[in-house]
Coordinates of C-alpha atoms and ligand atoms in Angstrom, one line a residue:
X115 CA -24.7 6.7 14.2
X116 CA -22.1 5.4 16.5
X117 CA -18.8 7.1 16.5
X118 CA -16.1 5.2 18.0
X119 CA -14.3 6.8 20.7
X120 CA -10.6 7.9 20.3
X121 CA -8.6 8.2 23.4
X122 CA -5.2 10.3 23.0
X123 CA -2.4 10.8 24.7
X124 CA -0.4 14.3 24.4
X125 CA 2.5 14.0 25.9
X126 CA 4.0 17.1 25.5
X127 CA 7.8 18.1 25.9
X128 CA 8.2 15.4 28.7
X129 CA 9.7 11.8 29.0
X130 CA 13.2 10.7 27.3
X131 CA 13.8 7.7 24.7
X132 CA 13.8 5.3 27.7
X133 CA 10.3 6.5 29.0
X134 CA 8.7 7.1 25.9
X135 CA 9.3 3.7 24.6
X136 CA 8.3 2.1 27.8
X137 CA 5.5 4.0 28.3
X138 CA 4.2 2.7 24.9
X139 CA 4.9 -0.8 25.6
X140 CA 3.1 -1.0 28.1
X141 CA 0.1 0.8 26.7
X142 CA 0.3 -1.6 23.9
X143 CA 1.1 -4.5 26.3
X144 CA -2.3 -3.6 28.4
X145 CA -4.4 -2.7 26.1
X146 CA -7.3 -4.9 24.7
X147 CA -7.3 -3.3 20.9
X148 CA -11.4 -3.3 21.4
X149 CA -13.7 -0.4 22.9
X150 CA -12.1 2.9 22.4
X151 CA -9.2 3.9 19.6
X152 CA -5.9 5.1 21.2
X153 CA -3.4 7.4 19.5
X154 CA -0.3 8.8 21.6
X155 CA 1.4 12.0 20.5
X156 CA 5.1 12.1 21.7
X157 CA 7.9 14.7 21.5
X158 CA 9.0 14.3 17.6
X159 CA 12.2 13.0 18.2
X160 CA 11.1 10.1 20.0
X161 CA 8.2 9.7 17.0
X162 CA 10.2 7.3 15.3
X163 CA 10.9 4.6 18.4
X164 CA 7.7 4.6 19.6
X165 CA 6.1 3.8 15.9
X166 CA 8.4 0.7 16.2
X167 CA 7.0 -0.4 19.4
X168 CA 3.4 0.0 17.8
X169 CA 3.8 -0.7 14.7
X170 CA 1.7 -3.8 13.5
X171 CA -0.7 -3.1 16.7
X172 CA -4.1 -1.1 16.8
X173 CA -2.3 1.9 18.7
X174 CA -2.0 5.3 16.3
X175 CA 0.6 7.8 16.9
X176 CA 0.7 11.2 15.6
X177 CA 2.5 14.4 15.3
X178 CA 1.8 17.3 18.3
X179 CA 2.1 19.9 16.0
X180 CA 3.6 20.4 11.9
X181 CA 4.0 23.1 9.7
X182 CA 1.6 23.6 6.6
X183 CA 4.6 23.5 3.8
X184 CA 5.6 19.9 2.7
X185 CA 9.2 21.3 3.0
X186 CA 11.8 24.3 2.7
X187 CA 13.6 26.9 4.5
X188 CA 11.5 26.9 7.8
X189 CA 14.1 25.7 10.8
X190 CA 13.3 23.7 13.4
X191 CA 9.8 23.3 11.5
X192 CA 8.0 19.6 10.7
X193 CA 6.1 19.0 7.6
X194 CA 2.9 16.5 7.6
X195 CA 4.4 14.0 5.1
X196 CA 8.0 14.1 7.6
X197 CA 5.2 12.5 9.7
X198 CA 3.8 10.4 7.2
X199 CA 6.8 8.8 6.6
X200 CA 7.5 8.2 10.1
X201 CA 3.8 6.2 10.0
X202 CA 1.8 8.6 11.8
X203 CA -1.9 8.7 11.6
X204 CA -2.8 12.0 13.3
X205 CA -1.4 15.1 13.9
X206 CA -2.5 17.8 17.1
X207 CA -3.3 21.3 15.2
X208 CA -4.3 24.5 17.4
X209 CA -3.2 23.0 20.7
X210 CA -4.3 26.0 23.2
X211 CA -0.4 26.0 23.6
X212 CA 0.5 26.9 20.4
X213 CA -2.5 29.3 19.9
X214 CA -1.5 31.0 23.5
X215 CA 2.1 30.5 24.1
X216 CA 3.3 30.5 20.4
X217 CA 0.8 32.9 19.1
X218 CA -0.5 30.8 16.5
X219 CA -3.5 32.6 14.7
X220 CA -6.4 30.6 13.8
X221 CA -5.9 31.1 10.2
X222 CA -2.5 29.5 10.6
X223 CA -4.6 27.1 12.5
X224 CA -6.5 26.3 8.9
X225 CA -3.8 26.4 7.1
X226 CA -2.4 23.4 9.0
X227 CA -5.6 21.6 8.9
X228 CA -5.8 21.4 5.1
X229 CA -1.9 20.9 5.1
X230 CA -2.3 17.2 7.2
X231 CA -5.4 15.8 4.8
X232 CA -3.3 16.9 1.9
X233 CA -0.4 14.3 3.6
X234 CA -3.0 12.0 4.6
X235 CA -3.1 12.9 8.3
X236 CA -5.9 13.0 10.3
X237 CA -6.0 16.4 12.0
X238 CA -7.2 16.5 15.4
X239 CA -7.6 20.4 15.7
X240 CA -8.4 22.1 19.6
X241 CA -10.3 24.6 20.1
X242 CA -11.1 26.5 22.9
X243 CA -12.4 29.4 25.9
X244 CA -10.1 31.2 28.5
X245 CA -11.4 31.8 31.5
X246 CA -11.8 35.8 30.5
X247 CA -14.1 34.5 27.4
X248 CA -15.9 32.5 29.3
X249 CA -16.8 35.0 31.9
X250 CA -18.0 37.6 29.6
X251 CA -19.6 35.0 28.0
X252 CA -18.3 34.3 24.2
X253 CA -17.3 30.3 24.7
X254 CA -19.9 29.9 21.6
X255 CA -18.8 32.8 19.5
X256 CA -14.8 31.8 20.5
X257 CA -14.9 27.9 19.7
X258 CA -17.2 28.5 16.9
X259 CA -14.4 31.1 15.2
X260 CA -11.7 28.8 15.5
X261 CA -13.7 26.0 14.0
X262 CA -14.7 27.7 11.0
X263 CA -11.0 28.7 10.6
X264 CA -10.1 25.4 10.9
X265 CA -12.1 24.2 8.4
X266 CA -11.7 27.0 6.0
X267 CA -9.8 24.8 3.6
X268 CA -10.6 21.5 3.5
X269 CA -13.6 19.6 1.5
X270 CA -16.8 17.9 3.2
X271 CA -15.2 14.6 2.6
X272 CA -12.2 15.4 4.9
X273 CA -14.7 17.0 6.9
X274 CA -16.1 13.2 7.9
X275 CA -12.7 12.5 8.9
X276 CA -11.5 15.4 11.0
X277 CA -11.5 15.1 14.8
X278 CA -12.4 17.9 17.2
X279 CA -10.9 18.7 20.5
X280 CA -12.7 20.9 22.5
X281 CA -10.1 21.8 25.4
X282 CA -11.1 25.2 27.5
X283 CA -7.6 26.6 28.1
X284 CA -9.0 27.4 32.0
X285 CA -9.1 23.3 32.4
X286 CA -5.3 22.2 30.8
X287 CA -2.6 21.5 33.1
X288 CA -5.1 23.0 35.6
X289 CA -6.6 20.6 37.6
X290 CA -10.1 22.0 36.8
X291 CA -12.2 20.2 34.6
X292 CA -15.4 21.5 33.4
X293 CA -18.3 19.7 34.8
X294 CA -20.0 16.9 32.3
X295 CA -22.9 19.2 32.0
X296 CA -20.8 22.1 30.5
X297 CA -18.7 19.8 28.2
X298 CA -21.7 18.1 26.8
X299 CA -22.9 21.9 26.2
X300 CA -20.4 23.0 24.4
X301 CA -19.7 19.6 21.8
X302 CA -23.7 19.6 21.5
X303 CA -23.4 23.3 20.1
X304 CA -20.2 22.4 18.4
X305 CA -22.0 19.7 16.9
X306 CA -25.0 22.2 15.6
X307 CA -22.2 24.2 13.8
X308 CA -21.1 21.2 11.9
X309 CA -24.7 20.3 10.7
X310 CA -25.4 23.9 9.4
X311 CA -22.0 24.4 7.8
X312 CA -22.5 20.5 6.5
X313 CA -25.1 18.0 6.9
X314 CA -26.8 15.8 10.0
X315 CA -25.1 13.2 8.3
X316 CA -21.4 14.8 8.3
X317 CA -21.8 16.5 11.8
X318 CA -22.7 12.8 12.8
X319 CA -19.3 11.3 11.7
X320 CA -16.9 14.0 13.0
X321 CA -15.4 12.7 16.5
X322 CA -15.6 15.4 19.4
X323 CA -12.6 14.8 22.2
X324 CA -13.3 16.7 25.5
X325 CA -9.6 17.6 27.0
X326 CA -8.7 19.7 30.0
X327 CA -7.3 17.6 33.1
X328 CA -9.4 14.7 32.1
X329 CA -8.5 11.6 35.3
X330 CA -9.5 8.5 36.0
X331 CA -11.5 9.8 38.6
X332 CA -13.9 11.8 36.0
X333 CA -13.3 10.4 33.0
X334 CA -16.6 7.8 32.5
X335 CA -18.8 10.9 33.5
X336 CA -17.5 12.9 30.9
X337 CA -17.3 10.1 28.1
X338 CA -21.2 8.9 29.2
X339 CA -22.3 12.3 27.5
X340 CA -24.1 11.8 24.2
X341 CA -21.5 14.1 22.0
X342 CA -18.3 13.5 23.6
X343 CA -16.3 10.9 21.7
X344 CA -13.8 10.7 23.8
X345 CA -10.7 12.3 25.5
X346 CA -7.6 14.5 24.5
X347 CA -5.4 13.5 28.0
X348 CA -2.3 15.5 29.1
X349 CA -0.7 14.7 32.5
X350 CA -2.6 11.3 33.1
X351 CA -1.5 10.0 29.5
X352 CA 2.1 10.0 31.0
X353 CA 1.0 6.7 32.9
X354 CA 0.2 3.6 31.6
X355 CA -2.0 3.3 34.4
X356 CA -4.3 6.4 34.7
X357 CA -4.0 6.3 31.0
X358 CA -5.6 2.7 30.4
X359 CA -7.8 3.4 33.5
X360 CA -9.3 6.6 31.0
X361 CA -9.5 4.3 27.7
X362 CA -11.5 2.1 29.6
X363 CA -13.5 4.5 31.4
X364 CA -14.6 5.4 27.3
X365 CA -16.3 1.9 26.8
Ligands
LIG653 C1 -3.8 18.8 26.8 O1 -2.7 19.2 26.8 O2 -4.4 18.6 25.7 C2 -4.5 18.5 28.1 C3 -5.8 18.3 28.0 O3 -3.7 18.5 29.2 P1 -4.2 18.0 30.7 O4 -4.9 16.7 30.5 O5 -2.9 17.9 31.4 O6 -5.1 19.1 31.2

């Protein structure tokens, strides 16, 4: 089975209206639409004028974060159909940031998960390692918690669709990637806890993104492993340039 790759941009709390727009013109204006599928995730407020520069085009955008009500008194919080309505396809759930710096629990985490299918998002939910887990060696036990969390609520049918970043919190923002050979270790045995908690068949549809200072300079090695379906980009997705340079890298 051939999974196409999705390459996606996170571009945090950066950029203003000006920037954001450009930025996705000229993705959209040098991209081919074939080979990998891009999705950008900008700040919220700019959601709306970046979904008119792309509308009509190939290019998703998505939401970096929501809240698992549809609405009520939760200020300052985003519901998935607020980004329905603004046309997004895909939403970022359990971004190491919001697990670490906003203490968001994995059970939140799940919560969110089943809260985008129910608006017809497509979750894109992160998991993974700090350095301190990784040393003392629980990446599996770590990475497989948070999944099984993350897919506490949702059916095996909106289990095809879901898409799985595996980002180690020791390689965002850092400059530190893992090596090929670790990333392909950790999707492979990601990918074995799909196909026990679902079928071959299932475990074979469900993307795997590898994210954590992925470059043009690394990128192809990473995306030439077998179960890595392509990238979840920070910092280089801020650049049309090192951005297209990573899509095409995913070919
Ligand atoms: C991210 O924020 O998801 C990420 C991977 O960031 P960076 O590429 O900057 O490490």
């Amino acid at each position: 089975m051939t999974r196409r790759a999705l390459v996606a941009g996170n571009w945090k709390m950066n950029l203003d209206r000006e920037r954001a727009t450009a930025l996705a013109r000229g993705i959209l204006e040098g991209s081919s639409g074939d080979g990998a599928e891009i999705a950008v995730f900008p700040p919220f407020v700019y959601l709306d004028a970046v979904g008119r520069v792309l509308e009509s085009s190939p290019i998703a955008w998505g939401g970096q974060n929501m809240h698992f009500a549809t609405s009520g008194a939760f200020t300052g919080e985003i519901s998935g159909p607020m980004l329905t309505d603004l046309g997004a396809r895909y939403v970022i759930v359990g971004h190491s940031e919001r697990r670490h710096v906003f203490g968001e629990s994995a059970e939140l985490v799940g919560r969110k998960v089943a809260a985008a299918f129910e608006a017809g998002l497509v979750p894109v939910l992160c998991v993974g390692e700090t350095i301190e887990q990784r040393r003392a060696g629980e990446t599996r036990q770590v990475v497989f918690d948070q999944l099984a969390q993350g897919v506490a609520g949702i059916t095996p049918e909106q289990a095809e669709k879901l898409v799985v970043a595996y980002e180690p919190v020791w390689a965002i923002g850092t400059g530190e990637t893992a090596t090929p050979e670790q990333a392909q270790e950790v999707h492979a045995d990601l990918r074995g806890w799909l196909t026990e908690r679902y079928s071959r068949e299932t475990a074979a549809r469900i993307r795997i993104q590898y994210g954590g200072s992925v470059k043009p300079s690394n990128a192809a090695e990473l995306l030439a492993q077998d179960d890595i379906d392509g990238a979840l980009v920070g910092g280089a997705s801020l650049e049309v340039e090192s951005f297209l340079a990573i899509v095409a890298a995913a070919r």
